[in-house]
Amino acid sequence: MPNANIELTGYPGSVVDAMIRLGYAKTKTEAIRLALYQFDQDHNLSDEKAFDEVTGKILEGVESGKIKTRKFKPSELD
């Protein structure tokens, strides 16, 4: 897959910055991937099998301690 440079300003930029500030994502790239994943989950645009494989790998990383997670306060989720 080729690389693309995207400038995010205004509302999209604010959302990505908030995702990073609140700890949902570590980088802008990760924030965009998470947003696209959620959009697909809401609209069923792609094959479930592909996401099952990705989420399986992520869960394995969390269980093994390679991927760190944190709990959010309810006030952070509003």
mmCIF file with all atom_site columns, N, CA and C in Angstrom, residues 1-50:
data_model
loop_
_atom_site.group_PDB
_atom_site.id
_atom_site.type_symbol
_atom_site.label_atom_id
_atom_site.label_alt_id
_atom_site.label_comp_id
_atom_site.label_asym_id
_atom_site.label_entity_id
_atom_site.label_seq_id
_atom_site.pdbx_PDB_ins_code
_atom_site.Cartn_x
_atom_site.Cartn_y
_atom_site.Cartn_z
_atom_site.occupancy
_atom_site.B_iso_or_equiv
_atom_site.pdbx_formal_charge
_atom_site.auth_seq_id
_atom_site.auth_comp_id
_atom_site.auth_asym_id
_atom_site.auth_atom_id
_atom_site.pdbx_PDB_model_num
ATOM 1   N N  . MET A 1 1  ? 0.840   -1.166  0.000  1.00 0.00 ? 1  MET A N  1
ATOM 2   C CA . MET A 1 1  ? 0.000   0.000   0.000  1.00 0.00 ? 1  MET A CA 1
ATOM 3   C C  . MET A 1 1  ? 0.895   1.242   0.000  1.00 0.00 ? 1  MET A C  1
ATOM 4   N N  . PRO A 1 2  ? 0.625   2.202   -0.871 1.00 0.00 ? 2  PRO A N  1
ATOM 5   C CA . PRO A 1 2  ? 1.436   3.412   -0.912 1.00 0.00 ? 2  PRO A CA 1
ATOM 6   C C  . PRO A 1 2  ? 1.149   4.323   0.273  1.00 0.00 ? 2  PRO A C  1
ATOM 7   N N  . ASN A 1 3  ? 2.117   5.147   0.596  1.00 0.00 ? 3  ASN A N  1
ATOM 8   C CA . ASN A 1 3  ? 1.939   6.123   1.675  1.00 0.00 ? 3  ASN A CA 1
ATOM 9   C C  . ASN A 1 3  ? 1.227   7.348   1.140  1.00 0.00 ? 3  ASN A C  1
ATOM 10  N N  . ALA A 1 4  ? 0.489   8.016   2.012  1.00 0.00 ? 4  ALA A N  1
ATOM 11  C CA . ALA A 1 4  ? -0.188  9.259   1.658  1.00 0.00 ? 4  ALA A CA 1
ATOM 12  C C  . ALA A 1 4  ? -0.045  10.233  2.816  1.00 0.00 ? 4  ALA A C  1
ATOM 13  N N  . ASN A 1 5  ? 0.215   11.469  2.483  1.00 0.00 ? 5  ASN A N  1
ATOM 14  C CA . ASN A 1 5  ? 0.265   12.514  3.499  1.00 0.00 ? 5  ASN A CA 1
ATOM 15  C C  . ASN A 1 5  ? -1.048  13.265  3.460  1.00 0.00 ? 5  ASN A C  1
ATOM 16  N N  . ILE A 1 6  ? -1.712  13.340  4.623  1.00 0.00 ? 6  ILE A N  1
ATOM 17  C CA . ILE A 1 6  ? -3.010  13.993  4.719  1.00 0.00 ? 6  ILE A CA 1
ATOM 18  C C  . ILE A 1 6  ? -2.917  15.078  5.777  1.00 0.00 ? 6  ILE A C  1
ATOM 19  N N  . GLU A 1 7  ? -3.344  16.275  5.420  1.00 0.00 ? 7  GLU A N  1
ATOM 20  C CA . GLU A 1 7  ? -3.374  17.366  6.389  1.00 0.00 ? 7  GLU A CA 1
ATOM 21  C C  . GLU A 1 7  ? -4.768  17.428  6.989  1.00 0.00 ? 7  GLU A C  1
ATOM 22  N N  . LEU A 1 8  ? -4.845  17.314  8.294  1.00 0.00 ? 8  LEU A N  1
ATOM 23  C CA . LEU A 1 8  ? -6.134  17.359  8.979  1.00 0.00 ? 8  LEU A CA 1
ATOM 24  C C  . LEU A 1 8  ? -6.266  18.685  9.699  1.00 0.00 ? 8  LEU A C  1
ATOM 25  N N  . THR A 1 9  ? -7.293  19.437  9.322  1.00 0.00 ? 9  THR A N  1
ATOM 26  C CA . THR A 1 9  ? -7.563  20.716  9.973  1.00 0.00 ? 9  THR A CA 1
ATOM 27  C C  . THR A 1 9  ? -9.032  20.757  10.350 1.00 0.00 ? 9  THR A C  1
ATOM 28  N N  . GLY A 1 10 ? -9.409  21.750  11.123 1.00 0.00 ? 10 GLY A N  1
ATOM 29  C CA . GLY A 1 10 ? -10.806 21.917  11.500 1.00 0.00 ? 10 GLY A CA 1
ATOM 30  C C  . GLY A 1 10 ? -11.316 20.763  12.336 1.00 0.00 ? 10 GLY A C  1
ATOM 31  N N  . TYR A 1 11 ? -12.559 20.384  12.091 1.00 0.00 ? 11 TYR A N  1
ATOM 32  C CA . TYR A 1 11 ? -13.213 19.331  12.879 1.00 0.00 ? 11 TYR A CA 1
ATOM 33  C C  . TYR A 1 11 ? -12.458 18.006  12.834 1.00 0.00 ? 11 TYR A C  1
ATOM 34  N N  . PRO A 1 12 ? -12.093 17.474  11.642 1.00 0.00 ? 12 PRO A N  1
ATOM 35  C CA . PRO A 1 12 ? -11.371 16.189  11.633 1.00 0.00 ? 12 PRO A CA 1
ATOM 36  C C  . PRO A 1 12 ? -10.060 16.249  12.416 1.00 0.00 ? 12 PRO A C  1
ATOM 37  N N  . GLY A 1 13 ? -9.341  17.350  12.280 1.00 0.00 ? 13 GLY A N  1
ATOM 38  C CA . GLY A 1 13 ? -8.094  17.498  13.017 1.00 0.00 ? 13 GLY A CA 1
ATOM 39  C C  . GLY A 1 13 ? -8.313  17.534  14.521 1.00 0.00 ? 13 GLY A C  1
ATOM 40  N N  . SER A 1 14 ? -9.380  18.198  14.947 1.00 0.00 ? 14 SER A N  1
ATOM 41  C CA . SER A 1 14 ? -9.702  18.271  16.372 1.00 0.00 ? 14 SER A CA 1
ATOM 42  C C  . SER A 1 14 ? -10.060 16.904  16.932 1.00 0.00 ? 14 SER A C  1
ATOM 43  N N  . VAL A 1 15 ? -10.807 16.123  16.159 1.00 0.00 ? 15 VAL A N  1
ATOM 44  C CA . VAL A 1 15 ? -11.205 14.787  16.610 1.00 0.00 ? 15 VAL A CA 1
ATOM 45  C C  . VAL A 1 15 ? -9.973  13.903  16.753 1.00 0.00 ? 15 VAL A C  1
ATOM 46  N N  . VAL A 1 16 ? -9.089  13.924  15.762 1.00 0.00 ? 16 VAL A N  1
ATOM 47  C CA . VAL A 1 16 ? -7.874  13.104  15.821 1.00 0.00 ? 16 VAL A CA 1
ATOM 48  C C  . VAL A 1 16 ? -7.010  13.533  16.996 1.00 0.00 ? 16 VAL A C  1
ATOM 49  N N  . ASP A 1 17 ? -6.854  14.829  17.192 1.00 0.00 ? 17 ASP A N  1
ATOM 50  C CA . ASP A 1 17 ? -6.061  15.319  18.328 1.00 0.00 ? 17 ASP A CA 1
ATOM 51  C C  . ASP A 1 17 ? -6.670  14.874  19.659 1.00 0.00 ? 17 ASP A C  1
ATOM 52  N N  . ALA A 1 18 ? -7.993  14.906  19.767 1.00 0.00 ? 18 ALA A N  1
ATOM 53  C CA . ALA A 1 18 ? -8.663  14.475  20.998 1.00 0.00 ? 18 ALA A CA 1
ATOM 54  C C  . ALA A 1 18 ? -8.470  12.976  21.224 1.00 0.00 ? 18 ALA A C  1
ATOM 55  N N  . MET A 1 19 ? -8.518  12.186  20.158 1.00 0.00 ? 19 MET A N  1
ATOM 56  C CA . MET A 1 19 ? -8.303  10.738  20.294 1.00 0.00 ? 19 MET A CA 1
ATOM 57  C C  . MET A 1 19 ? -6.915  10.455  20.867 1.00 0.00 ? 19 MET A C  1
ATOM 58  N N  . ILE A 1 20 ? -5.936  11.228  20.449 1.00 0.00 ? 20 ILE A N  1
ATOM 59  C CA . ILE A 1 20 ? -4.568  11.044  20.948 1.00 0.00 ? 20 ILE A CA 1
ATOM 60  C C  . ILE A 1 20 ? -4.467  11.565  22.385 1.00 0.00 ? 20 ILE A C  1
ATOM 61  N N  . ARG A 1 21 ? -5.004  12.756  22.630 1.00 0.00 ? 21 ARG A N  1
ATOM 62  C CA . ARG A 1 21 ? -4.926  13.362  23.967 1.00 0.00 ? 21 ARG A CA 1
ATOM 63  C C  . ARG A 1 21 ? -5.599  12.490  25.024 1.00 0.00 ? 21 ARG A C  1
ATOM 64  N N  . LEU A 1 22 ? -6.715  11.860  24.667 1.00 0.00 ? 22 LEU A N  1
ATOM 65  C CA . LEU A 1 22 ? -7.457  11.034  25.614 1.00 0.00 ? 22 LEU A CA 1
ATOM 66  C C  . LEU A 1 22 ? -6.947  9.604   25.690 1.00 0.00 ? 22 LEU A C  1
ATOM 67  N N  . GLY A 1 23 ? -5.944  9.274   24.879 1.00 0.00 ? 23 GLY A N  1
ATOM 68  C CA . GLY A 1 23 ? -5.333  7.962   24.969 1.00 0.00 ? 23 GLY A CA 1
ATOM 69  C C  . GLY A 1 23 ? -5.986  6.879   24.127 1.00 0.00 ? 23 GLY A C  1
ATOM 70  N N  . TYR A 1 24 ? -6.935  7.241   23.273 1.00 0.00 ? 24 TYR A N  1
ATOM 71  C CA . TYR A 1 24 ? -7.545  6.231   22.404 1.00 0.00 ? 24 TYR A CA 1
ATOM 72  C C  . TYR A 1 24 ? -6.541  5.743   21.360 1.00 0.00 ? 24 TYR A C  1
ATOM 73  N N  . ALA A 1 25 ? -5.654  6.627   20.948 1.00 0.00 ? 25 ALA A N  1
ATOM 74  C CA . ALA A 1 25 ? -4.644  6.298   19.943 1.00 0.00 ? 25 ALA A CA 1
ATOM 75  C C  . ALA A 1 25 ? -3.333  6.971   20.325 1.00 0.00 ? 25 ALA A C  1
ATOM 76  N N  . LYS A 1 26 ? -2.237  6.379   19.868 1.00 0.00 ? 26 LYS A N  1
ATOM 77  C CA . LYS A 1 26 ? -0.920  6.947   20.158 1.00 0.00 ? 26 LYS A CA 1
ATOM 78  C C  . LYS A 1 26 ? -0.449  7.885   19.056 1.00 0.00 ? 26 LYS A C  1
ATOM 79  N N  . THR A 1 27 ? -0.915  7.653   17.829 1.00 0.00 ? 27 THR A N  1
ATOM 80  C CA . THR A 1 27 ? -0.480  8.456   16.689 1.00 0.00 ? 27 THR A CA 1
ATOM 81  C C  . THR A 1 27 ? -1.691  8.857   15.850 1.00 0.00 ? 27 THR A C  1
ATOM 82  N N  . LYS A 1 28 ? -1.490  9.815   14.962 1.00 0.00 ? 28 LYS A N  1
ATOM 83  C CA . LYS A 1 28 ? -2.562  10.228  14.063 1.00 0.00 ? 28 LYS A CA 1
ATOM 84  C C  . LYS A 1 28 ? -2.952  9.083   13.127 1.00 0.00 ? 28 LYS A C  1
ATOM 85  N N  . THR A 1 29 ? -1.972  8.330   12.687 1.00 0.00 ? 29 THR A N  1
ATOM 86  C CA . THR A 1 29 ? -2.261  7.193   11.812 1.00 0.00 ? 29 THR A CA 1
ATOM 87  C C  . THR A 1 29 ? -3.145  6.180   12.525 1.00 0.00 ? 29 THR A C  1
ATOM 88  N N  . GLU A 1 30 ? -2.811  5.878   13.767 1.00 0.00 ? 30 GLU A N  1
ATOM 89  C CA . GLU A 1 30 ? -3.611  4.932   14.537 1.00 0.00 ? 30 GLU A CA 1
ATOM 90  C C  . GLU A 1 30 ? -5.023  5.467   14.762 1.00 0.00 ? 30 GLU A C  1
ATOM 91  N N  . ALA A 1 31 ? -5.152  6.770   15.015 1.00 0.00 ? 31 ALA A N  1
ATOM 92  C CA . ALA A 1 31 ? -6.465  7.375   15.220 1.00 0.00 ? 31 ALA A CA 1
ATOM 93  C C  . ALA A 1 31 ? -7.322  7.246   13.959 1.00 0.00 ? 31 ALA A C  1
ATOM 94  N N  . ILE A 1 32 ? -6.716  7.482   12.815 1.00 0.00 ? 32 ILE A N  1
ATOM 95  C CA . ILE A 1 32 ? -7.453  7.365   11.552 1.00 0.00 ? 32 ILE A CA 1
ATOM 96  C C  . ILE A 1 32 ? -7.862  5.920   11.315 1.00 0.00 ? 32 ILE A C  1
ATOM 97  N N  . ARG A 1 33 ? -6.980  4.980   11.585 1.00 0.00 ? 33 ARG A N  1
ATOM 98  C CA . ARG A 1 33 ? -7.322  3.564   11.419 1.00 0.00 ? 33 ARG A CA 1
ATOM 99  C C  . ARG A 1 33 ? -8.481  3.166   12.327 1.00 0.00 ? 33 ARG A C  1
ATOM 100 N N  . LEU A 1 34 ? -8.447  3.628   13.585 1.00 0.00 ? 34 LEU A N  1
ATOM 101 C CA . LEU A 1 34 ? -9.532  3.320   14.511 1.00 0.00 ? 34 LEU A CA 1
ATOM 102 C C  . LEU A 1 34 ? -10.857 3.919   14.040 1.00 0.00 ? 34 LEU A C  1
ATOM 103 N N  . ALA A 1 35 ? -10.806 5.147   13.540 1.00 0.00 ? 35 ALA A N  1
ATOM 104 C CA . ALA A 1 35 ? -12.023 5.797   13.056 1.00 0.00 ? 35 ALA A CA 1
ATOM 105 C C  . ALA A 1 35 ? -12.591 5.055   11.847 1.00 0.00 ? 35 ALA A C  1
ATOM 106 N N  . LEU A 1 36 ? -11.722 4.623   10.937 1.00 0.00 ? 36 LEU A N  1
ATOM 107 C CA . LEU A 1 36 ? -12.185 3.869   9.770  1.00 0.00 ? 36 LEU A CA 1
ATOM 108 C C  . LEU A 1 36 ? -12.758 2.520   10.187 1.00 0.00 ? 36 LEU A C  1
ATOM 109 N N  . TYR A 1 37 ? -12.119 1.893   11.139 1.00 0.00 ? 37 TYR A N  1
ATOM 110 C CA . TYR A 1 37 ? -12.619 0.614   11.643 1.00 0.00 ? 37 TYR A CA 1
ATOM 111 C C  . TYR A 1 37 ? -14.020 0.793   12.223 1.00 0.00 ? 37 TYR A C  1
ATOM 112 N N  . GLN A 1 38 ? -14.205 1.832   13.044 1.00 0.00 ? 38 GLN A N  1
ATOM 113 C CA . GLN A 1 38 ? -15.516 2.078   13.653 1.00 0.00 ? 38 GLN A CA 1
ATOM 114 C C  . GLN A 1 38 ? -16.553 2.390   12.587 1.00 0.00 ? 38 GLN A C  1
ATOM 115 N N  . PHE A 1 39 ? -16.182 3.167   11.568 1.00 0.00 ? 39 PHE A N  1
ATOM 116 C CA . PHE A 1 39 ? -17.114 3.483   10.488 1.00 0.00 ? 39 PHE A CA 1
ATOM 117 C C  . PHE A 1 39 ? -17.558 2.206   9.789  1.00 0.00 ? 39 PHE A C  1
ATOM 118 N N  . ASP A 1 40 ? -16.614 1.325   9.537  1.00 0.00 ? 40 ASP A N  1
ATOM 119 C CA . ASP A 1 40 ? -16.952 0.057   8.895  1.00 0.00 ? 40 ASP A CA 1
ATOM 120 C C  . ASP A 1 40 ? -17.852 -0.786  9.791  1.00 0.00 ? 40 ASP A C  1
ATOM 121 N N  . GLN A 1 41 ? -17.589 -0.793  11.089 1.00 0.00 ? 41 GLN A N  1
ATOM 122 C CA . GLN A 1 41 ? -18.422 -1.557  12.007 1.00 0.00 ? 41 GLN A CA 1
ATOM 123 C C  . GLN A 1 41 ? -19.855 -1.035  12.008 1.00 0.00 ? 41 GLN A C  1
ATOM 124 N N  . ASP A 1 42 ? -20.008 0.270   11.892 1.00 0.00 ? 42 ASP A N  1
ATOM 125 C CA . ASP A 1 42 ? -21.339 0.875   11.884 1.00 0.00 ? 42 ASP A CA 1
ATOM 126 C C  . ASP A 1 42 ? -22.090 0.631   10.576 1.00 0.00 ? 42 ASP A C  1
ATOM 127 N N  . HIS A 1 43 ? -21.349 0.496   9.469  1.00 0.00 ? 43 HIS A N  1
ATOM 128 C CA . HIS A 1 43 ? -21.979 0.426   8.149  1.00 0.00 ? 43 HIS A CA 1
ATOM 129 C C  . HIS A 1 43 ? -21.752 -0.886  7.398  1.00 0.00 ? 43 HIS A C  1
ATOM 130 N N  . ASN A 1 44 ? -21.037 -1.827  8.006  1.00 0.00 ? 44 ASN A N  1
ATOM 131 C CA . ASN A 1 44 ? -20.807 -3.152  7.399  1.00 0.00 ? 44 ASN A CA 1
ATOM 132 C C  . ASN A 1 44 ? -20.320 -3.070  5.953  1.00 0.00 ? 44 ASN A C  1
ATOM 133 N N  . LEU A 1 45 ? -19.217 -2.374  5.739  1.00 0.00 ? 45 LEU A N  1
ATOM 134 C CA . LEU A 1 45 ? -18.710 -2.180  4.384  1.00 0.00 ? 45 LEU A CA 1
ATOM 135 C C  . LEU A 1 45 ? -17.742 -3.254  3.920  1.00 0.00 ? 45 LEU A C  1
ATOM 136 N N  . SER A 1 46 ? -17.118 -3.963  4.839  1.00 0.00 ? 46 SER A N  1
ATOM 137 C CA . SER A 1 46 ? -16.101 -4.926  4.421  1.00 0.00 ? 46 SER A CA 1
ATOM 138 C C  . SER A 1 46 ? -16.339 -6.294  5.048  1.00 0.00 ? 46 SER A C  1
ATOM 139 N N  . ASP A 1 47 ? -15.500 -7.208  4.668  1.00 0.00 ? 47 ASP A N  1
ATOM 140 C CA . ASP A 1 47 ? -15.607 -8.590  5.095  1.00 0.00 ? 47 ASP A CA 1
ATOM 141 C C  . ASP A 1 47 ? -15.290 -8.736  6.582  1.00 0.00 ? 47 ASP A C  1
ATOM 142 N N  . GLU A 1 48 ? -16.164 -9.365  7.324  1.00 0.00 ? 48 GLU A N  1
ATOM 143 C CA . GLU A 1 48 ? -15.962 -9.592  8.757  1.00 0.00 ? 48 GLU A CA 1
ATOM 144 C C  . GLU A 1 48 ? -14.710 -10.417 9.043  1.00 0.00 ? 48 GLU A C  1
ATOM 145 N N  . LYS A 1 49 ? -14.373 -11.327 8.160  1.00 0.00 ? 49 LYS A N  1
ATOM 146 C CA . LYS A 1 49 ? -13.232 -12.210 8.388  1.00 0.00 ? 49 LYS A CA 1
ATOM 147 C C  . LYS A 1 49 ? -11.937 -11.414 8.556  1.00 0.00 ? 49 LYS A C  1
ATOM 148 N N  . ALA A 1 50 ? -11.762 -10.390 7.735  1.00 0.00 ? 50 ALA A N  1
ATOM 149 C CA . ALA A 1 50 ? -10.554 -9.571  7.823  1.00 0.00 ? 50 ALA A CA 1
ATOM 150 C C  . ALA A 1 50 ? -10.448 -8.914  9.198  1.00 0.00 ? 50 ALA A C  1
#
